[in-house]
Coordinates of C-alpha atoms in Angstrom, one line a residue:
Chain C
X1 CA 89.4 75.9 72.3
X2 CA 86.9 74.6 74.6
X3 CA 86.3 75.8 78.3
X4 CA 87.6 73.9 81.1
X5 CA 86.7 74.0 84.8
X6 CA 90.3 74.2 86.3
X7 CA 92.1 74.5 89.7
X8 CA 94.2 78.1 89.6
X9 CA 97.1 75.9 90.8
X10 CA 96.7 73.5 87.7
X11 CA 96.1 76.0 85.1
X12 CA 99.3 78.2 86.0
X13 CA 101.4 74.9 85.7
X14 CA 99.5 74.3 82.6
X15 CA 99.9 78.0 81.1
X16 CA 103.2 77.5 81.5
X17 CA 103.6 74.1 80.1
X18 CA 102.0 76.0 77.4
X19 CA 103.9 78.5 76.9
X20 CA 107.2 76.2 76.0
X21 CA 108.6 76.5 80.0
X22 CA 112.0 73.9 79.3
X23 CA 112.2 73.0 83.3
X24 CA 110.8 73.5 86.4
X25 CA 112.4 73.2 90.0
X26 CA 110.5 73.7 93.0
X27 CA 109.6 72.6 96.4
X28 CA 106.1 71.9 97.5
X29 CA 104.5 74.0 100.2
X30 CA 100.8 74.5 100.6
X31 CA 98.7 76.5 99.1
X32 CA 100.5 75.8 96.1
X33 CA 101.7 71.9 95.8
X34 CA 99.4 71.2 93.2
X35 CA 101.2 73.5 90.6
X36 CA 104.2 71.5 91.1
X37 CA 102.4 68.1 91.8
X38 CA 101.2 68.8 87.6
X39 CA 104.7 69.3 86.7
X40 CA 105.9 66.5 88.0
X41 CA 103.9 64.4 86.0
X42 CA 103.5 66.9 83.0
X43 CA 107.5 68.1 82.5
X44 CA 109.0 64.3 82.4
X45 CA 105.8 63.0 79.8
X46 CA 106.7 65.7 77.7
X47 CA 110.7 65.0 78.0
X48 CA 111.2 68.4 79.6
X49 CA 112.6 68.6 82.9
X50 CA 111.2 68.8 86.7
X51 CA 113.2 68.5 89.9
X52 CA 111.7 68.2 93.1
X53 CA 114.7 70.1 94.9
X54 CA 116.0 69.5 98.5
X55 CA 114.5 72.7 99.8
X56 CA 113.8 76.0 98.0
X57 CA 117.4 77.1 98.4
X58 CA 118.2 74.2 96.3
X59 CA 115.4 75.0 93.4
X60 CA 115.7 78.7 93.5
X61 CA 119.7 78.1 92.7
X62 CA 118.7 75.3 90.0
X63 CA 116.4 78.2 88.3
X64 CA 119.3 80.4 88.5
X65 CA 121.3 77.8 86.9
X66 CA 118.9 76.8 84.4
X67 CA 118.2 80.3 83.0
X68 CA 122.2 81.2 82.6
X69 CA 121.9 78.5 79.4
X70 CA 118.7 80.4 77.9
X71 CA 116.1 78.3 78.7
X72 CA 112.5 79.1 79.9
X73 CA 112.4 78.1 83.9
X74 CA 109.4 78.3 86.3
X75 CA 109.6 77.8 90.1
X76 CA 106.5 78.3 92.4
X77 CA 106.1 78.5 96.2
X78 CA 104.0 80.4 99.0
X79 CA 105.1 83.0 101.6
X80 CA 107.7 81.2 104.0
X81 CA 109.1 79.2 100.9
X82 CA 109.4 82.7 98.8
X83 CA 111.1 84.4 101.1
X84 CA 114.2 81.5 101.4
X85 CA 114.1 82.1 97.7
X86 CA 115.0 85.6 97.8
X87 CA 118.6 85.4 98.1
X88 CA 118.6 83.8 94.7
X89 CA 116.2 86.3 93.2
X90 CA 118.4 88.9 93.9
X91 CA 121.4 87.2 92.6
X92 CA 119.5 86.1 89.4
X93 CA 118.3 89.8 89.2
X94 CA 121.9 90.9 89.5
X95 CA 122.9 88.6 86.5
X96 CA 120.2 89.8 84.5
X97 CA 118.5 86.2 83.2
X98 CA 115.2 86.0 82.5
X99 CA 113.1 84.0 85.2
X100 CA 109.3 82.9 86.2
X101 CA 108.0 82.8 89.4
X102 CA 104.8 82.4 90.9
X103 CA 103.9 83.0 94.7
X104 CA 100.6 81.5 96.4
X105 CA 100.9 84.0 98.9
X106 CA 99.5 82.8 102.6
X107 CA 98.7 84.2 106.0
X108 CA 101.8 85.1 107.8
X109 CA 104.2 85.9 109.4
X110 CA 106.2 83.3 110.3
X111 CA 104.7 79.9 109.1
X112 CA 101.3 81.3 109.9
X113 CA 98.9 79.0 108.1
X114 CA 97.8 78.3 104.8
X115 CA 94.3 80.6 104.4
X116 CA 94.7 83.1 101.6
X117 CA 96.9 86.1 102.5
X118 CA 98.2 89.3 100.0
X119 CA 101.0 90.7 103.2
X120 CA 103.8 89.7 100.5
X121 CA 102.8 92.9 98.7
X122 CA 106.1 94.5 99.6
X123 CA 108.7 91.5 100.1
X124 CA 107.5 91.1 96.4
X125 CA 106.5 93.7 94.9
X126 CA 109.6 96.7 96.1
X127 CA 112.0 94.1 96.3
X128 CA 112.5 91.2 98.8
X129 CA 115.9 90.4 97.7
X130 CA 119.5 93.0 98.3
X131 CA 120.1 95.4 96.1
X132 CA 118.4 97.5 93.5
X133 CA 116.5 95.5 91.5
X134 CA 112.6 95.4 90.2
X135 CA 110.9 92.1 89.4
X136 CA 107.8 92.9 87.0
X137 CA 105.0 91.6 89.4
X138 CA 101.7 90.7 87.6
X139 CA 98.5 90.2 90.2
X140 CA 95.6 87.3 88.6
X141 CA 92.3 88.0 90.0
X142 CA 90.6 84.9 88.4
X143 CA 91.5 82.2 86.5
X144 CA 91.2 83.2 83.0
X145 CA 93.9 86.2 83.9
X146 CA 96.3 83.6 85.8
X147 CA 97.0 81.4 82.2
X148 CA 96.8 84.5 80.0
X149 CA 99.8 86.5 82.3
X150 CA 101.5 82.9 83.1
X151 CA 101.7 82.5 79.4
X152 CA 102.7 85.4 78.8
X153 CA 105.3 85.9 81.3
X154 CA 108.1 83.9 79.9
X155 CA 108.3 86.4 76.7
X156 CA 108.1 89.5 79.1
X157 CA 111.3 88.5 81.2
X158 CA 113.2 87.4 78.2
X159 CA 112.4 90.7 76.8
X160 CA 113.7 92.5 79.5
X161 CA 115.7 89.8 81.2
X162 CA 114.1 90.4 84.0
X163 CA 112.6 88.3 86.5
X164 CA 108.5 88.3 86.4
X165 CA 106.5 87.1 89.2
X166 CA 102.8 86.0 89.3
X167 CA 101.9 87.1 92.8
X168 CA 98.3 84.9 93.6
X169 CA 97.3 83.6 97.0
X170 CA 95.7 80.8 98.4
X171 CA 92.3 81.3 97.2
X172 CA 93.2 81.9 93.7
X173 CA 95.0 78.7 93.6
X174 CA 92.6 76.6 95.2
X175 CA 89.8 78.0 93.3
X176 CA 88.1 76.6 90.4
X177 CA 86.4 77.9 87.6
X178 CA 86.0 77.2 83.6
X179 CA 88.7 78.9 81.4
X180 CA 90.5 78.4 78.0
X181 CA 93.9 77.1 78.1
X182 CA 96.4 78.5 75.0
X183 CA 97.7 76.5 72.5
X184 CA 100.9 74.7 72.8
X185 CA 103.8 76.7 72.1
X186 CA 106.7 74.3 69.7
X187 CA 109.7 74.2 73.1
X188 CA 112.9 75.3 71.8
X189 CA 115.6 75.4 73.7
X190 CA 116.6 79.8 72.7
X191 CA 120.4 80.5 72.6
X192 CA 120.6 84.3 73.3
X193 CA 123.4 86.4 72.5
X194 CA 124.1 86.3 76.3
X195 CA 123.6 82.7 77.4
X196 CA 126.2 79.8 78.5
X197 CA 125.0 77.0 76.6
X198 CA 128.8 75.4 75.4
X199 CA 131.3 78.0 74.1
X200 CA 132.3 75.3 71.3
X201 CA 133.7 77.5 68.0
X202 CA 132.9 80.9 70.0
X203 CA 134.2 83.4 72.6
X204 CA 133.9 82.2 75.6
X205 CA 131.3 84.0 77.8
X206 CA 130.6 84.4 81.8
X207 CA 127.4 85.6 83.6
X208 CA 127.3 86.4 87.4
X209 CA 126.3 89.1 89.6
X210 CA 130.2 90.1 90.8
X211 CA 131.0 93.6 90.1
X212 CA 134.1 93.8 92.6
X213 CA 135.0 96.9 90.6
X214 CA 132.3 99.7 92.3
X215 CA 132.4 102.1 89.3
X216 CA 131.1 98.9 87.0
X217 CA 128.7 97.8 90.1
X218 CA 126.9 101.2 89.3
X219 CA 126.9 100.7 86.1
X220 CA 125.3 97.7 85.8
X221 CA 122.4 99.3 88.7
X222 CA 122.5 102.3 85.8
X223 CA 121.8 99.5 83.6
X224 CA 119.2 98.5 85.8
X225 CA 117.3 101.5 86.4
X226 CA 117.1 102.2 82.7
X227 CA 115.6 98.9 81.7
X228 CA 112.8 99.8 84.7
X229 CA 112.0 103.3 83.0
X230 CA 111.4 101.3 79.9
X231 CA 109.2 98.5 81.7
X232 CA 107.7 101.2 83.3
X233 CA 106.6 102.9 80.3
X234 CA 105.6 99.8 78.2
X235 CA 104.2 97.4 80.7
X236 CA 101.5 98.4 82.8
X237 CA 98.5 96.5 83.4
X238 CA 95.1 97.4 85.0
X239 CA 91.6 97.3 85.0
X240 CA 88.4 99.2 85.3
X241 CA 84.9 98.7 86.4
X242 CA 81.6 100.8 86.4
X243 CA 84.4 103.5 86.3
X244 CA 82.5 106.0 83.5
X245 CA 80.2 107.6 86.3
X246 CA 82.1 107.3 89.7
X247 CA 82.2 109.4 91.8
X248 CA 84.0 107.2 94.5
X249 CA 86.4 104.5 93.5
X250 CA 87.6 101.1 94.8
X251 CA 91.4 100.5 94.8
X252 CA 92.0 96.7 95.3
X253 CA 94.0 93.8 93.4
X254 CA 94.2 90.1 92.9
X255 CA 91.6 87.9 95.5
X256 CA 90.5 91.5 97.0
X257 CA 89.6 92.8 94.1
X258 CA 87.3 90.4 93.0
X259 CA 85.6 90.8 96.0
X260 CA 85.4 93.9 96.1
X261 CA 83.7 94.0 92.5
X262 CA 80.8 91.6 94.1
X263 CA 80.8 95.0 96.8
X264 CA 80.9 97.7 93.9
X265 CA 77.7 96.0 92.4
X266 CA 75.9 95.4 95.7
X267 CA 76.5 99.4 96.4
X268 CA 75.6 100.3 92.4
X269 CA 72.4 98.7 92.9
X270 CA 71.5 100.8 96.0
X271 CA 72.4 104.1 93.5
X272 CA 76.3 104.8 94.8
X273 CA 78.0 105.8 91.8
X274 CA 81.3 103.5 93.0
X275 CA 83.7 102.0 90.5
X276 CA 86.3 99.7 90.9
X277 CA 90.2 100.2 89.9
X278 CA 92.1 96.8 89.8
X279 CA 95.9 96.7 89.4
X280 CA 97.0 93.9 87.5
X281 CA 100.8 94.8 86.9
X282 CA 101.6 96.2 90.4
X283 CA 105.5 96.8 89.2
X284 CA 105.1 98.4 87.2
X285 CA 102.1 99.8 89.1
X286 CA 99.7 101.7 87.1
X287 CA 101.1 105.4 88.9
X288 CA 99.5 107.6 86.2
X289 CA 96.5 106.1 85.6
X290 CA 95.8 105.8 89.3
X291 CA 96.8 109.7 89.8
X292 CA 94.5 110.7 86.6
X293 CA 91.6 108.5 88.2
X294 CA 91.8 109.6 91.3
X295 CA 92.1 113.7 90.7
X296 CA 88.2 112.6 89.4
X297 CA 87.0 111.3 92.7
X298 CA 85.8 112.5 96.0
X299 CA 87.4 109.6 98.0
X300 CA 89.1 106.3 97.3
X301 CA 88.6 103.0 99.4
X302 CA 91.5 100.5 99.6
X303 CA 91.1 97.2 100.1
X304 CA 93.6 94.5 101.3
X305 CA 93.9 91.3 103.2
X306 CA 96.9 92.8 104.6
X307 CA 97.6 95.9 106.5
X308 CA 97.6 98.5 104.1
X309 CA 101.1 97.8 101.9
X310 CA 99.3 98.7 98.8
X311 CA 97.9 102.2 100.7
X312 CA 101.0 103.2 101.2
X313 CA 102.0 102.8 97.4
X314 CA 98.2 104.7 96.1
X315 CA 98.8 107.6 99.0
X316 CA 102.2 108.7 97.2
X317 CA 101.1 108.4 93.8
X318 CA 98.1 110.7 94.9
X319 CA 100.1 113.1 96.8
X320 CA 97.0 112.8 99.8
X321 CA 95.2 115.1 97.3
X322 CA 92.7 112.6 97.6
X323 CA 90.7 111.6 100.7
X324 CA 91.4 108.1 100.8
X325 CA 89.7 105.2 103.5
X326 CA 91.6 102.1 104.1
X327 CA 90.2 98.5 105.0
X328 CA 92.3 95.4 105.1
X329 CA 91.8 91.8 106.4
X330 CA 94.6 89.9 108.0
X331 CA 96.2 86.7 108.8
X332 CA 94.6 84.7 106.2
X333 CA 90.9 86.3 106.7
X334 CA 89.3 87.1 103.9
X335 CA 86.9 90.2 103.5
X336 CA 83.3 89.5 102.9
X337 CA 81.5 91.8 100.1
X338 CA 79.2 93.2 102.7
X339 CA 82.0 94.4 104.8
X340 CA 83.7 96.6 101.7
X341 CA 79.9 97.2 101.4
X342 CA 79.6 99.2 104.2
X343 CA 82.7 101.0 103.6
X344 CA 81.9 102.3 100.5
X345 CA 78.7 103.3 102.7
X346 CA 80.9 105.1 104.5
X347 CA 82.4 107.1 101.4
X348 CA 79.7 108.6 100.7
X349 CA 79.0 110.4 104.2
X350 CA 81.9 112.8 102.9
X351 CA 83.8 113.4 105.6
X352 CA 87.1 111.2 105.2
X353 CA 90.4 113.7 105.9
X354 CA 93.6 112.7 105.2
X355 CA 94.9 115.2 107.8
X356 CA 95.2 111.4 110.2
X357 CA 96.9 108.7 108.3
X358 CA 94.0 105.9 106.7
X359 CA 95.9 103.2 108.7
X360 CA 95.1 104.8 111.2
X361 CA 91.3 105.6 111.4
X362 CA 90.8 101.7 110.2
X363 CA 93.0 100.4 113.3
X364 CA 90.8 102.4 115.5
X365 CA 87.6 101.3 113.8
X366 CA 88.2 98.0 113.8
X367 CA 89.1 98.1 117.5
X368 CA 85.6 98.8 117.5
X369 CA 84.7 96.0 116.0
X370 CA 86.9 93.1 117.6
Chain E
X1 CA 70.8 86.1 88.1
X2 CA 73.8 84.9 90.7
X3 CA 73.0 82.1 92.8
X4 CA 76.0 80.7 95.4
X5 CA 75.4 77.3 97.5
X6 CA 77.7 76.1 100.3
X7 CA 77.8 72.6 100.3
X8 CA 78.7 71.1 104.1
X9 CA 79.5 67.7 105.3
X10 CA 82.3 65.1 107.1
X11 CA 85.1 64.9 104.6
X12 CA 84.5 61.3 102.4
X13 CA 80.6 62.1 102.1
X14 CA 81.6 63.8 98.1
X15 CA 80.7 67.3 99.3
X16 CA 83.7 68.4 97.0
X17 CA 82.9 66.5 93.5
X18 CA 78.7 67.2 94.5
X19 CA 79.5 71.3 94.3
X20 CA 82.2 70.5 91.1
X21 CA 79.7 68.7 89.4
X22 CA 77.2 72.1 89.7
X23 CA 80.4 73.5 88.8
X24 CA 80.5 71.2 85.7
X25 CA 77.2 71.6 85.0
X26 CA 77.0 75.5 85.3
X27 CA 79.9 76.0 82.7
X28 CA 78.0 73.2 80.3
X29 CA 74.9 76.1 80.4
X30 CA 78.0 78.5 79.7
X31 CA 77.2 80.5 82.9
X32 CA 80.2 81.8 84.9
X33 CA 80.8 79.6 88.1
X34 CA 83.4 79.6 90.6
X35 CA 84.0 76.6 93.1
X36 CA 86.0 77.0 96.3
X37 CA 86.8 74.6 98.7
X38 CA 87.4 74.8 102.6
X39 CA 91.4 73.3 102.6
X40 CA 92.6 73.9 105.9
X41 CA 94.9 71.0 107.5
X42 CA 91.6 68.2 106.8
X43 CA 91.1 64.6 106.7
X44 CA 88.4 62.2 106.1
X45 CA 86.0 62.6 109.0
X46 CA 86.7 66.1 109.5
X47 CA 84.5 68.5 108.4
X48 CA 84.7 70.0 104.7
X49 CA 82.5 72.2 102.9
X50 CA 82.6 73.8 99.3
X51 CA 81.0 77.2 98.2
X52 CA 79.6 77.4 94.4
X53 CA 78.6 80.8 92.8
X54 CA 76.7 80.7 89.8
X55 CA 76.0 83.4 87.7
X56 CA 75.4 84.8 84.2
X57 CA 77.9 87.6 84.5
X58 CA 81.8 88.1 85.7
X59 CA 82.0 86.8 89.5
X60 CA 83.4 89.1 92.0
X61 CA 83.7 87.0 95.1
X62 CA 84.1 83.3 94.9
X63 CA 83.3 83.3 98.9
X64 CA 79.9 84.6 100.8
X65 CA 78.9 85.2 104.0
X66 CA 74.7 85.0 103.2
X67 CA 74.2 81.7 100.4
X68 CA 71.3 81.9 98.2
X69 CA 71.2 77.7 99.6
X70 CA 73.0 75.4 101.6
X71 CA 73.2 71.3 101.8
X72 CA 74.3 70.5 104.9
X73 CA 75.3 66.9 105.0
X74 CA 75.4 66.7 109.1
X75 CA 74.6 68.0 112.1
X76 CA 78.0 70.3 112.5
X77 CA 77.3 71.5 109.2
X78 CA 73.8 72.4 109.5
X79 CA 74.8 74.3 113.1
X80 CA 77.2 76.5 111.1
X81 CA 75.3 77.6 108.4
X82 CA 71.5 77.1 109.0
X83 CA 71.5 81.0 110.2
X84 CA 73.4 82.4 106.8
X85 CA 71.1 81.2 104.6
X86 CA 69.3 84.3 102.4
X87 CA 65.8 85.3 103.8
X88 CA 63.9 83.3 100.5
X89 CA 67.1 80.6 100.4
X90 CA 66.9 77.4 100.6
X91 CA 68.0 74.8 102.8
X92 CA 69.0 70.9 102.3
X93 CA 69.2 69.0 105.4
X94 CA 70.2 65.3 105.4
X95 CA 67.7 64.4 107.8
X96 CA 69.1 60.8 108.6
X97 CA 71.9 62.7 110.3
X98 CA 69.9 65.3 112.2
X99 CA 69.1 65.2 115.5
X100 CA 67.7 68.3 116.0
X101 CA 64.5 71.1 114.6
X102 CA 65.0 73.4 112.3
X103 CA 65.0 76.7 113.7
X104 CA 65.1 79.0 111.1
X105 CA 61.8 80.6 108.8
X106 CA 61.5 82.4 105.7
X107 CA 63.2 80.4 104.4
X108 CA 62.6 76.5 102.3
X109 CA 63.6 73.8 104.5
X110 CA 63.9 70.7 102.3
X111 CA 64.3 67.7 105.0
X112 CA 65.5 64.4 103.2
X113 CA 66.4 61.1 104.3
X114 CA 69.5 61.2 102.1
X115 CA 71.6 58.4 103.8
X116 CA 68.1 56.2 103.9
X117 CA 67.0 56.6 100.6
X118 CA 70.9 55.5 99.3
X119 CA 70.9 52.8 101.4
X120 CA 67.6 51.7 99.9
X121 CA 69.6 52.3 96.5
X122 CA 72.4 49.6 97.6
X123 CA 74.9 52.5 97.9
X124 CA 75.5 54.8 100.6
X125 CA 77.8 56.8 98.9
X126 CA 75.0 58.1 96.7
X127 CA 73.7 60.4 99.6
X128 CA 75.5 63.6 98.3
X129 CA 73.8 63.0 94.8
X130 CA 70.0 62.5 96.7
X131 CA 70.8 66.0 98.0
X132 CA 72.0 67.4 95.3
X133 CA 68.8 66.1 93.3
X134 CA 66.9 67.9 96.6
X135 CA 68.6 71.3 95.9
X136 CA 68.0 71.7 92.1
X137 CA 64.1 70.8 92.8
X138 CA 64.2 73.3 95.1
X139 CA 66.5 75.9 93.7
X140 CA 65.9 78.1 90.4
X141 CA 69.5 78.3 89.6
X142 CA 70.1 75.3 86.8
X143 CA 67.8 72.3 85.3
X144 CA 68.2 68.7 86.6
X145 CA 68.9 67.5 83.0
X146 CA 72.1 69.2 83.4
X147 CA 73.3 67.7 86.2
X148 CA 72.8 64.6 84.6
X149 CA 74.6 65.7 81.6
X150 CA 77.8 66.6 83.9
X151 CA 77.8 63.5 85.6
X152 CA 78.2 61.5 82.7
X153 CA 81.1 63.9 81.4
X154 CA 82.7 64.4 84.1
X155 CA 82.4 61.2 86.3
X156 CA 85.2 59.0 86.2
X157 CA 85.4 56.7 83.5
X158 CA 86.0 54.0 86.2
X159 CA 82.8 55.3 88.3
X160 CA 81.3 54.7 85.0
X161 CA 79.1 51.5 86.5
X162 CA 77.7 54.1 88.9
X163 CA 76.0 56.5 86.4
X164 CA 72.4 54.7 86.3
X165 CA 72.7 54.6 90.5
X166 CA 73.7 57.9 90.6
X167 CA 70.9 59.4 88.1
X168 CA 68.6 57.5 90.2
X169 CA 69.8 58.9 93.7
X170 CA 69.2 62.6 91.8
X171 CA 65.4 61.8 91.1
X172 CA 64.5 60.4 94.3
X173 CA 65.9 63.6 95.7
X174 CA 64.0 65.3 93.2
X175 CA 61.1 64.3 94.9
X176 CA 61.2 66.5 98.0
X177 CA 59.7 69.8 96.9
X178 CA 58.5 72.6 99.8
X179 CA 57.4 75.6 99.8
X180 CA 59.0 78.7 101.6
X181 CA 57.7 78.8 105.7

């Protein structure tokens, strides 16, 4: 099929249209009301269903309610609206049914504004939600990536039922650029051996997330765990760049990592042998590739728009062996190439110690700057 | 080769659909391209602006800080972005908007009447295309034939009327060629 140039926002709805998605509830919220704006008119045309809920307490309960039968169910929101979601993410994760979700994340906290932001990185990616539970959380860096894992998503949490999120932000989803939509998947409405669909002519069955009985609570979080070892060891996702001859390497994903490739090439080009490690599943978050990668290097830079959540994850799964540098943007500001530039500048002077924390050497250095 | 132009204007001058059609016609030449807008709480009248990379490989940021060429479509726009333009860049001023010099060298100042030359077209709105025309003429990034190509893809078929205006409004643009000063 043909390329098309296509708004992120538009060409997750679209991926998931794609990929046989049998309804959709949401509530709009900027930077992401055009994913549900193409629902709206694509879900009804096609006879599939799309409410526009009352809030995002409302949808994240019809989603819940929706997956119990078996059917494939998207929702989609930004920051403020995922996190009055989260109550129903954990109950859905308690139940075990398989769910989509996509979050547009945006600056925060509070209602913040609506310029790209990645400071979900924790809310989304260790949890959000009560209880033990791990959402698979896939991280899009262009366009291309956003369809393929949308469209892919829906098999993943059936798979597991788990719940999968596609964790983008602002820029991603305003964005444009020309990519290849899938083809259309037949929609068929799938009767797993667990779903409550009509008990006509069978046992009755009953899905929830009540274990009054604490003995069968941690069973089911057994359960739980289990099914994460397995993700963890089947589902990882990542990808390198200029990587063969590094000596330093650039840990960034999603929006930041993009950028920070346009950096990687601006510092190749001066001679710095820099590569670039991108996350793309950050749960499961590549742990032992990022350990084996970094064991090679002198020093790692990580870059975030947020305050270092990510850092914290790459400084345990490197033990601090590593000398690591840390630079994040916040509050919907985006880094510029040439900023991540001149850190990767900074690399190479060789004298990073871990012996003070990264968040803190980049708080003091950018109270330099400001 | 990567080039990226920031388009810059009042919202309802088409500074959006002017960098999606170099958008349009970038992907036609099967080059990567990336096209971001400014979407902060805007209207029409407010200001808006668009930022385009072209390139022929895999495009890391989708957002500069130094343009290989800017249009800027008014005076607020050429205020913000006359001093990020590349050393060598170019830069597209709608003249008929500008009150002021141009203070920067090294690099190409391309001064058009762009709302003048639509008016003498019968169509004001065809100002973001006489810019446009002015950028590619001055710009090695792609060839005016396939900007003309994308517009009559990727125009609305109701605009459709438009086209022979709008190829029109691209050449006269065409027209204003400088040299680097």
């Amino acid at each position: 099929m043909a390329k098309e140039l296509l708004k992120g926002n538009i060409a997750i709805a679209e991926a998931a249209v794609r990929a046989g998605v049998n309804a959709y509830f949401g509530y709009p919220i900027t930077p992401q009301t055009e994913l549900l704006e193409w629902m709206a008119v694509r879900m009804p045309e096609l006879g599939r269903a799309f409410v526009q809920a009352e809030s995002e307490l409302g949808a994240i309960n019809m989603v819940y309610g929706a997956a119990c039968t078996g059917a494939r169910v998207l929702s989609s929101s930004s920051s403020p609206g995922v996190s009055l979601m989260l109550e129903g993410i954990s109950y859905i994760a308690g139940t075990e049914v398989p769910v989509v979700m996509v979050d547009v994340m945006r600056g925060g906290p509070g209602l913040g504004n609506i310029a790209p932001a990645q400071a979900d990185y924790n809310q989304i990616v260790h949890g959000g939600g009560h209880g033990d539970y791990h959402p698979i959380v896939l991280a899009p860096a262009n366009i291309q990536e956003a369809i393929d894992l949308t469209y892919s998503a829906f098999d993943l949490a059936e798979k597991y039922r788990s719940i999968v999120i596609i964790l983008a932000d602002g820029s991603l989803g305003q964005m444009m650029e020309p990519a290849e939509l899938p083809p259309m998947k037949p929609v068929i409405m799938r009767q797993p051996e667990w779903a409550t669909y009509g008990a006509e002519g069978r046992e009755r069955r009953f899905l929830s997330s009540i274990y009054l009985d604490p003995p069968e609570e941690e069973e089911a979080n057994f359960r739980f765990e289990r099914r994460w070892q397995e993700i963890k060891a089947n589902e990882v996702q990542f990808k390198e760049y200029f990587m063969e001859d590094a000596k330093y390497a650039v840990v960034a994903f999603g929006t930041s990592g993009r950028i920070a490739l346009s950096a990687v090439r601006n510092a190749r080009a001066k001679g710095i042998p820099v590569g670039l490690f991108r996350p793309v599943s950050l749960a499961p978050f590549p742990e032992k590739e990022l350990a084996a990668m970094a064991e090679k290097m002198e020093s790692l830079l990580v870059v975030e728009m947020n305050a270092g959540q990510m850092l914290d994850d790459v400084m345990n799964i490197t033990a601090r062996r590593t000398p690591i540098n840390f630079y994040g943007r916040m509050g919907g500001v985006v880094p510029m190439p040439e900023e991540i530039e001149a850190e990767i500048e900074e690399l190479t002077k060789g004298n990073i110690s871990n012996e003070t924390h990264p968040r803190d050497r980049w708080l003091a250095h950018m109270g330099k700057m400001n | 080769m990567q080039k990226e132009i920031i388009i810059a204007g009042f919202g309802g001058q088409g500074v959006l659909f002017s960098g999606q059609l170099l958008a349009y016609a970038a992907m036609d030449q099967d080059l990567h391209v990336t096209w971001i807008p400014s979407y902060g709480p805007e209207m029409r009248g407010g200001t808006a602006n668009c930022t385009v990379v072209i390139s022929d490989q895999e495009i890391g940021s989708p957002m500069v800080s130094r343009p290989s060429a800017v249009i800027a479509m008014n005076r607020p726009s050429l205020d913000k972005y006359e001093s990020e333009v590349k050393d060598n860049g170019v830069l597209v001023v709608n003249k008929s908007m500008i009150d002021r010099e141009i203070n920067r060298s090294g690099i190409r100042v391309v001064l058009v009447p762009g709302n003048e030359i639509a008016e003498e077209l019968g169509d004001r709105r065809m100002t973001n295309m006489v810019l446009i025309g002015a950028l590619l003429a001055n710009l090695d990034v792609l060839p005016i034939s396939a900007l003309e190509k994308a517009l009559k893809e990727h125009l609305p078929e109701r605009h459709h009327k438009l086209l022979p205006l709008n190829l029109e409004a691209i050449k006269r643009g065409a027209a204003y060629i400088t040299e680097t000063v």
